[in-house]
Coordinates of C-alpha atoms and ligand atoms in Angstrom, one line a residue:
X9 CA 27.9 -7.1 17.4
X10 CA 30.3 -8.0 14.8
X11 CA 29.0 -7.6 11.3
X12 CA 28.5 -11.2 10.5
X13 CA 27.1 -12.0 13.9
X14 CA 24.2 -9.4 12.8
X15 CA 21.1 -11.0 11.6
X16 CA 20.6 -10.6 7.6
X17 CA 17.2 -9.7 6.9
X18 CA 15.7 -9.6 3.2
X19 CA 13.4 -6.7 3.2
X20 CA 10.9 -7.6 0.0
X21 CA 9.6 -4.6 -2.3
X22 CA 8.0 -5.4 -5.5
X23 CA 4.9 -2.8 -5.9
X24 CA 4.1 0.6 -5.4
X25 CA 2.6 0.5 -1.6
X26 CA 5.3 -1.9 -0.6
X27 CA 7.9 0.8 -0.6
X28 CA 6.7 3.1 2.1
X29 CA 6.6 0.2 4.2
X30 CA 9.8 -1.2 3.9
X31 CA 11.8 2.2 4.4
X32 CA 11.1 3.1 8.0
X33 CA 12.0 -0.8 8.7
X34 CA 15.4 -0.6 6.4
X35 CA 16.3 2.5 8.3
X36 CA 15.7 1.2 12.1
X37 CA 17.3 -2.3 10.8
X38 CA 20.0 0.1 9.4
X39 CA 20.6 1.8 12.6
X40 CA 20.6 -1.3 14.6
X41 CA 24.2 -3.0 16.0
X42 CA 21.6 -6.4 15.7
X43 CA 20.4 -6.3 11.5
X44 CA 22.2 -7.0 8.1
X45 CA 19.0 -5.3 6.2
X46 CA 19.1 -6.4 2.1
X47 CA 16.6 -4.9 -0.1
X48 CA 15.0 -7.2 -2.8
X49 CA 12.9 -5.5 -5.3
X50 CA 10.5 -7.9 -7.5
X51 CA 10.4 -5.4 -10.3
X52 CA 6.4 -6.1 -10.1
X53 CA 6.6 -2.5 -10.7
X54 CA 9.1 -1.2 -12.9
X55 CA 8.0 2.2 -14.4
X56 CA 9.9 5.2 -12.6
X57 CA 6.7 6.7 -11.2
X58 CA 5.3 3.0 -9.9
X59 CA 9.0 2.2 -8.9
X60 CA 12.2 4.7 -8.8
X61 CA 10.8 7.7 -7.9
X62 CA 9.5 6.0 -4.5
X63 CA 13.1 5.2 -3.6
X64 CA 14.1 8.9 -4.5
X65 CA 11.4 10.5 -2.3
X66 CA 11.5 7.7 0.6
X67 CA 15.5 8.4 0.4
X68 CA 15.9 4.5 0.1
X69 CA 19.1 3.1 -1.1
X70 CA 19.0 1.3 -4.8
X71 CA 18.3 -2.2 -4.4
X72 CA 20.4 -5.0 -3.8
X73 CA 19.1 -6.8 -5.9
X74 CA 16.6 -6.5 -9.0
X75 CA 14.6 -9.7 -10.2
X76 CA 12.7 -7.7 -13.1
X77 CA 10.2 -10.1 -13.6
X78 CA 7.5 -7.1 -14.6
X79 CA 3.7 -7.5 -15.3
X80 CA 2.4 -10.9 -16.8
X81 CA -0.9 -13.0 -15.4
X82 CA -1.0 -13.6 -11.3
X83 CA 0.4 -17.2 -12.5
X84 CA 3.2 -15.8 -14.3
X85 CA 4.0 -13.4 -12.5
X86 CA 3.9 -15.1 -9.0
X87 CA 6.0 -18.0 -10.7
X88 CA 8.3 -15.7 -12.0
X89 CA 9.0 -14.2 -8.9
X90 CA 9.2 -17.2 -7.3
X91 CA 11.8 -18.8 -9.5
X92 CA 14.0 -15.7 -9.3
X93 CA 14.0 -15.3 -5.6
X94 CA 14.6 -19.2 -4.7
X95 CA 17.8 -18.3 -6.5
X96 CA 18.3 -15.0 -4.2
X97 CA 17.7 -16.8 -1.0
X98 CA 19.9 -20.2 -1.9
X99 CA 22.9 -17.3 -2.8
X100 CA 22.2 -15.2 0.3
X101 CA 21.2 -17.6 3.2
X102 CA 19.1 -15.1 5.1
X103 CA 18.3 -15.4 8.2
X104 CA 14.7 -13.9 7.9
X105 CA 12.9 -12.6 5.0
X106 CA 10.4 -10.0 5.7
X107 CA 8.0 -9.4 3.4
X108 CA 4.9 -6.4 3.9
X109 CA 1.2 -6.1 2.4
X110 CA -0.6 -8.4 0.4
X111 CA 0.4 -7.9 -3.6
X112 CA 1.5 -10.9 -6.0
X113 CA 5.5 -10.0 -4.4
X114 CA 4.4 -10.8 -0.7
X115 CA 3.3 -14.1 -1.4
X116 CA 5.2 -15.0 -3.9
X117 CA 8.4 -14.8 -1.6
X118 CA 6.9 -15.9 1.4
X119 CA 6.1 -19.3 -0.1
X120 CA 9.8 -19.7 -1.3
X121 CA 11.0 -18.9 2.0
X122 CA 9.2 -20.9 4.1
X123 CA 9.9 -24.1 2.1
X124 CA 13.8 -23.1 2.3
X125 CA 13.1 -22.9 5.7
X126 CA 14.2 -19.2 6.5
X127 CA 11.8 -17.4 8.6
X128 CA 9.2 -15.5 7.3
X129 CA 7.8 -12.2 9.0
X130 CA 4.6 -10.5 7.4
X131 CA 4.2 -6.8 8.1
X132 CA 0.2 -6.2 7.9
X133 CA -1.1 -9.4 8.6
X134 CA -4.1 -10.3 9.2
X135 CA -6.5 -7.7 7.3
X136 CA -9.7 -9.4 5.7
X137 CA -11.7 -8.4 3.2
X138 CA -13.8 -11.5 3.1
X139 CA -14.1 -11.3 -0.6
X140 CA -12.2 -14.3 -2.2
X141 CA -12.4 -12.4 -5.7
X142 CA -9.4 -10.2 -5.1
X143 CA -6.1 -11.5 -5.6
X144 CA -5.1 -9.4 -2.5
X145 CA -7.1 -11.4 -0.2
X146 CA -5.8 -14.6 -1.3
X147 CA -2.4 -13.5 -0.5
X148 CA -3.1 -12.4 2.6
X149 CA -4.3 -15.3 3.7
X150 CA -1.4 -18.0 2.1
X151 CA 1.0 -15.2 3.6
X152 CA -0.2 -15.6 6.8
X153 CA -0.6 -19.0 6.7
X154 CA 3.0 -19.6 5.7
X155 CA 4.5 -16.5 8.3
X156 CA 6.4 -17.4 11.6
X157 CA 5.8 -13.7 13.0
X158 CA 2.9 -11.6 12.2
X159 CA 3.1 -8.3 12.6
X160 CA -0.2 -6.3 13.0
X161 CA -2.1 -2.9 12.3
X162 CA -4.8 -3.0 14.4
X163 CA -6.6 -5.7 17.1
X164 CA -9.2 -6.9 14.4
X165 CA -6.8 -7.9 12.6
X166 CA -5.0 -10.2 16.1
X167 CA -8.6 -11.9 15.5
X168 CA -8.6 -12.5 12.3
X169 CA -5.9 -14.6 12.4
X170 CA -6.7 -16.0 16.0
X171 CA -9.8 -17.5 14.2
X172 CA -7.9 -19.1 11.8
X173 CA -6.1 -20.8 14.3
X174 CA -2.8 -18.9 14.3
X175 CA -0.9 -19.2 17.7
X176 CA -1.2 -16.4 19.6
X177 CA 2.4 -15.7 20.4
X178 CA 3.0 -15.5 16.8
X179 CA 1.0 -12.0 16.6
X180 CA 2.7 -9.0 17.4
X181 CA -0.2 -5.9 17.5
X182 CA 2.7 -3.1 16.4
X183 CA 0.4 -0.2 14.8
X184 CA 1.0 1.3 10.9
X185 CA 4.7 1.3 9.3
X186 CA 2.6 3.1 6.3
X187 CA 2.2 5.7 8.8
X188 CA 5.5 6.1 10.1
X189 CA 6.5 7.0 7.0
X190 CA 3.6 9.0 6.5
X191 CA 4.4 10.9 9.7
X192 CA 7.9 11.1 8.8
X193 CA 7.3 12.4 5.7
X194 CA 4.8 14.9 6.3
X195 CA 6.7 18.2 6.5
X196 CA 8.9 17.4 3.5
X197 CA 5.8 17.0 1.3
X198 CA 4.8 20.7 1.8
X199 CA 7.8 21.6 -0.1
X200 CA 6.1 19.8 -2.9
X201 CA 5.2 22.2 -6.0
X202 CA 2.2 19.9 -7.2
X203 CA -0.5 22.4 -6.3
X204 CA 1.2 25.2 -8.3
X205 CA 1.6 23.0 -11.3
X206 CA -1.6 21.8 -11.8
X207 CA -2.7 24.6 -10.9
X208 CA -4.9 24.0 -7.7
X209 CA -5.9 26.1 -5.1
X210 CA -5.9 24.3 -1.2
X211 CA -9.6 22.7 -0.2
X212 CA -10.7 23.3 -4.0
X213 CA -10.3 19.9 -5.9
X214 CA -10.8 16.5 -5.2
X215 CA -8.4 13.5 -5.8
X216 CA -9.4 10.5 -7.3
X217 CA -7.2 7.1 -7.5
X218 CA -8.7 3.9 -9.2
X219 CA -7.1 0.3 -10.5
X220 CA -9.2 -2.4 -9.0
X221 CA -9.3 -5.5 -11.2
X222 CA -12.5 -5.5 -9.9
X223 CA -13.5 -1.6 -10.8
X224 CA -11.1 -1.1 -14.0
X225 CA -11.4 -4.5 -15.9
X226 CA -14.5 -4.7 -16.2
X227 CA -16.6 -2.0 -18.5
X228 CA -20.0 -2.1 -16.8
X229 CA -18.2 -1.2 -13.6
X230 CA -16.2 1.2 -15.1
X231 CA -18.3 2.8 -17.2
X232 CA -20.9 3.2 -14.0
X233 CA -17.8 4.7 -11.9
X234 CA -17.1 7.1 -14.8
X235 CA -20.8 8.2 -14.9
X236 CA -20.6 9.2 -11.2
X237 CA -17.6 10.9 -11.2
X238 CA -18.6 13.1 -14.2
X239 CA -21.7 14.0 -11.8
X240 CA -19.4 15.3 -9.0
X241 CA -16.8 17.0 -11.3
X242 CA -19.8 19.1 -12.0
X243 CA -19.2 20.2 -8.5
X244 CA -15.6 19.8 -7.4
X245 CA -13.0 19.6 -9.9
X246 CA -11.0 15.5 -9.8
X247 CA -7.1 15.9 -9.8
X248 CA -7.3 12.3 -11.3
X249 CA -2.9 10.3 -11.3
X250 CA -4.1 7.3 -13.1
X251 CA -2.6 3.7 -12.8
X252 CA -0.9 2.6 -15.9
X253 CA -3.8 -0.7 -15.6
X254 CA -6.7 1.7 -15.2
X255 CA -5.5 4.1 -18.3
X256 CA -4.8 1.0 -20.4
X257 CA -8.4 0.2 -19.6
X258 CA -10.2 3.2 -20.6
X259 CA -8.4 3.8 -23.5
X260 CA -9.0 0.0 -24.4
X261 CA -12.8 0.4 -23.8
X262 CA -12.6 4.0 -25.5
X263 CA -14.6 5.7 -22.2
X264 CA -13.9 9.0 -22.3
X265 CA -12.1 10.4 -19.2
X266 CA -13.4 14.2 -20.1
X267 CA -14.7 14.6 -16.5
X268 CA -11.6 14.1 -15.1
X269 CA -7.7 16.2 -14.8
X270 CA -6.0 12.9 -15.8
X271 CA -2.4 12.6 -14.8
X272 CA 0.9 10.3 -14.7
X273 CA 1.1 8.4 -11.1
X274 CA 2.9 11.0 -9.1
X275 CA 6.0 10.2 -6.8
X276 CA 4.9 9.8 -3.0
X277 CA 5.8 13.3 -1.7
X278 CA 3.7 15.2 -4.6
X279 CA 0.8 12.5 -4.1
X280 CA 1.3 12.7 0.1
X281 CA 0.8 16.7 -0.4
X282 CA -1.9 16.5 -2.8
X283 CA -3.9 14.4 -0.7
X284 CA -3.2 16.5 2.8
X285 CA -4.7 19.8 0.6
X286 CA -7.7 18.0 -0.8
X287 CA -11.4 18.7 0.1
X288 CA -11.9 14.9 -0.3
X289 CA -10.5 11.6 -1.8
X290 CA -12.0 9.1 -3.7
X291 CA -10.5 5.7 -3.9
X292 CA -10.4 2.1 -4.2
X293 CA -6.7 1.6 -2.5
X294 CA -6.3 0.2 0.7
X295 CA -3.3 1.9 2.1
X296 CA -4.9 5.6 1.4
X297 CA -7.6 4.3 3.2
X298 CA -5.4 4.4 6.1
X299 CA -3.6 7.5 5.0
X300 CA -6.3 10.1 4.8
X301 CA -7.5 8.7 8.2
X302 CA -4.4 10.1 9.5
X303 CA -4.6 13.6 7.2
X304 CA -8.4 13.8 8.5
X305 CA -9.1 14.3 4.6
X306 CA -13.3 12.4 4.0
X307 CA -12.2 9.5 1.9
X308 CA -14.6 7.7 0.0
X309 CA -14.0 4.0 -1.1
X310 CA -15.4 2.8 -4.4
X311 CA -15.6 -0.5 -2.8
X312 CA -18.1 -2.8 -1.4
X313 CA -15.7 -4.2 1.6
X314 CA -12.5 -3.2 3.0
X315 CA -9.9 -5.3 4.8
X316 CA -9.4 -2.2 6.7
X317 CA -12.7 -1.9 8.9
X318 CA -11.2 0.4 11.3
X319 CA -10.9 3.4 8.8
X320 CA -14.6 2.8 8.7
X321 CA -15.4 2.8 12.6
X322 CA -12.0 5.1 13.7
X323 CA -11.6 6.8 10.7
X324 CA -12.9 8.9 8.0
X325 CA -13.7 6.3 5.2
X326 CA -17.1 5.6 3.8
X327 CA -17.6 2.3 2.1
X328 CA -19.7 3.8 -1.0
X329 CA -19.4 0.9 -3.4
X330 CA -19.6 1.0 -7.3
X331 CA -23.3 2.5 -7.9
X332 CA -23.5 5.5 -9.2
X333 CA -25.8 7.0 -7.1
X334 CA -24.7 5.5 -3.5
X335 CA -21.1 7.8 -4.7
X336 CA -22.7 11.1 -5.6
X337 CA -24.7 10.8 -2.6
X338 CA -21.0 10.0 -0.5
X339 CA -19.6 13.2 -1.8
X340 CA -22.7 15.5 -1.6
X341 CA -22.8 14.6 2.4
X342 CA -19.3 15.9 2.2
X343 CA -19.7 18.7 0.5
X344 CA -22.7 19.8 2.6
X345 CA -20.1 20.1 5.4
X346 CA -21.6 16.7 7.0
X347 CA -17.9 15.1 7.9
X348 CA -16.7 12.6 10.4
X349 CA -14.3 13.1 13.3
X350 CA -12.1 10.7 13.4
X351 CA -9.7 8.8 16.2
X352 CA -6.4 8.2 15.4
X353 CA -6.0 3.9 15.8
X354 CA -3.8 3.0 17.9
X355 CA -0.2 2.5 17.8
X356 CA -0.3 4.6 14.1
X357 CA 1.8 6.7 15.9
X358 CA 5.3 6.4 13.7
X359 CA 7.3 4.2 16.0
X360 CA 5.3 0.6 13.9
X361 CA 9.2 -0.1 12.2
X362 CA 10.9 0.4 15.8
X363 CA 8.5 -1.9 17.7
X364 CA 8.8 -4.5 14.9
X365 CA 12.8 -4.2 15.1
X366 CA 13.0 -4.2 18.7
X367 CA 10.9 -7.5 18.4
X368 CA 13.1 -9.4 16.0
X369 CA 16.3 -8.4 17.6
X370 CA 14.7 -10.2 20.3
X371 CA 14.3 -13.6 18.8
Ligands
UD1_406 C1 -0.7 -4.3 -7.8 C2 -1.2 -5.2 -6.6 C3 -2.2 -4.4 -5.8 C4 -1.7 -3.0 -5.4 C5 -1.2 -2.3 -6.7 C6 -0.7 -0.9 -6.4 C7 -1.2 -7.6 -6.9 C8 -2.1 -8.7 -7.2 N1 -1.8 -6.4 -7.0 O1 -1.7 -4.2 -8.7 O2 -2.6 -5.1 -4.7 O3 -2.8 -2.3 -4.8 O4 -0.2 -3.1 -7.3 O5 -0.4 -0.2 -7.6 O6 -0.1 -7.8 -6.6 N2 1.9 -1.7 -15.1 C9 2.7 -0.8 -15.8 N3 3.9 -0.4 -15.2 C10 4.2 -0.8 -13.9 C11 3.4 -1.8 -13.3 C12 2.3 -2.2 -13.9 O7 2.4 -0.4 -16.9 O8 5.3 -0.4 -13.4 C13 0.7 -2.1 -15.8 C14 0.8 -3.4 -16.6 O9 0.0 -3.2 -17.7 C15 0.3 -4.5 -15.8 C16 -0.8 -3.8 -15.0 O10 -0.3 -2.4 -14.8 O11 -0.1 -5.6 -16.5 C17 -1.0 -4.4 -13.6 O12 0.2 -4.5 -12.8 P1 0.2 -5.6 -11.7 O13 1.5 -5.5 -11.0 O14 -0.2 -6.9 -12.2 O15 -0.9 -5.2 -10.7 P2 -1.5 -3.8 -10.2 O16 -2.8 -3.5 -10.8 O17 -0.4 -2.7 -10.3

């Protein structure tokens, strides 16, 4: 096809979990006679270990272009994001903006393209957490109300949004592109020299990743996290990268993180081999939810709900909430050698990018 026949696609990246996504897609679009792949980054995230060193380890290509809109409140910031990219699309004229997950970026540029009329495709539609509180669930839901093809993870997902009356030949059941990437990835993260710097030994230290609004802003919660995870660093030691949020947080509140081997967000292949060598993970993320299903690493959520049942009934996550003792109790089941088995879902099989490609070519 000649170049300008090919399809330009606007591939959206504004925060950390986006990334991983959009890579394996930007390559197969890459690769393809059929794509004209652009990469857009928000600049949600802009510090090197929430932003630059993603594209280093993912081998991604600097972005084409940069909005920098940075932090402000989810009205600001979704505004800002909004105003910059009207300006990107009205320049550009693409012919499909793809934007992946559910952060303040996703929605922020799925809105402007649907009212400029280019098509919108969302990559991880349909999760639910059924918890209106998190700004994450209120973009997946505009997103996918706004999305001409939705690309899920897993069937629950194809329900979700057949209840809310999406047509069915919009929903395209593709499996994981976190997990291609994951897949992809996996051998080059053993070259990784993370253990040997912090000076960890393989099975004997736990990882812990936290930055909630829900869990970090507010003290109670916080404080009644902290309290259980001093308890189990009695046991196990907690390798702890901390969100630049959650560390502004503690400091503001002045709780003391003594329980816990606090350190700067590491770049994915560090934090990908970290994770595979760990006895256990605790967390409040979605995506490494997903992840250490895949790694068979016991990952405990310091959630009440997930929009990502399956690493519940498939996988090896256990929904233990914010109390204290519901937690310790989590990890001592671990540590007792009491883990589950689990079943790789379907289609997280790293080929997610190539069947969402192969789709759009076709339309
Ligand atoms: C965002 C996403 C969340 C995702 C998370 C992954 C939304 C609503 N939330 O949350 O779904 O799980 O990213 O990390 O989109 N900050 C920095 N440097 C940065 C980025 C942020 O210091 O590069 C600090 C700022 O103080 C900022 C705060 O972190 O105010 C929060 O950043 P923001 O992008 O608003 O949300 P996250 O908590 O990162």
């Amino acid at each position: 096809m000649r170049k300008r026949d090919r399809k330009k696609v606007i591939l959206v990246g504004g925060a950390r979990p986006n990334f991983m996504k959009i890579a394996p897609i930007y390559r197969r679009m890459k690769e393809s006679p059929d794509f004209r792949p652009l990469i857009v980054h928000t600049g949600q995230h802009y510090d090197r270990n929430m932003s630059q060193f993603f594209f280093r380890d993912l081998g991604l290509p600097r972005p084409d272009v940069y909005l920098g809109v940075g932090s402000a409140s989810q009205a600001a910031q979704t505004a800002r994001i909004m105003v910059e990219f009207e300006k990107v699309c009205l320049k550009a004229r693409p012919d499909l903006v793809l934007v992946v997950g559910d952060v303040n970026s996703t929605l922020a540029c799925s809105i402007v393209a649907s009212k400029l009329l280019i098509p919108v495709a969302h990559v991880e539609a349909g999760l639910r957490s059924r918890d209106r509180t998190m700004p994450e669930e209120i973009n997946r839901i505009v997103t996918d109300s706004v999305s001409d093809y939705l690309f899920t993870t897993c069937r629950d997902a194809d329900e979700n949004l057949l209840k809310e009356g999406v047509p069915a030949a919009r929903i395209f059941f593709v499996g994981n592109v976190m997990i291609d990437t994951l897949l992809g990835f996996r051998e080059k993260a053993k070259r990784s020299k993370v253990l040997k710097r912090l000076n960890l030994k393989k099975g004997g230290y736990s990882v812990l990743t936290l930055h909630r609004p829900s869990n970090v802003d507010d003290s109670k919660t916080l404080r009644g996290i902290m309290k259980a995870l001093k308890k189990i660093s009695g046991k196990i030691p907690i390798v702890f990268p901390a969100h630049p949020r959650t560390e502004k947080m503690l400091r503001g509140y002045g709780i003391a993180g003594d329980a816990l081997n606090y350190i700067k967000p590491l770049g994915y292949l560090d934090f990908l081999f970290l994770m595979m060598n760990s006895r256990f993970v605790l967390t409040d993320s979605g995506g490494i939810q997903e992840e250490t299903t895949v790694l068979k690493i016991p990952c405990v959520t310091l959630r009440k709900n997930t929009e990502r049942p399956i690493t519940v009934t498939e996988g090896t996550n256990i929904l233990a909430g914010v109390g204290e003792r519901k937690i310790v109790a989590a990890v001592e089941k671990i540590l007792s050698g009491d883990v589950k088995t689990p079943r790789r879902p379907k289609y997280w099989d790293g080929e997610a990018s190539g069947r969402i490609v192969r789709c759009l070519a076709g339309i």
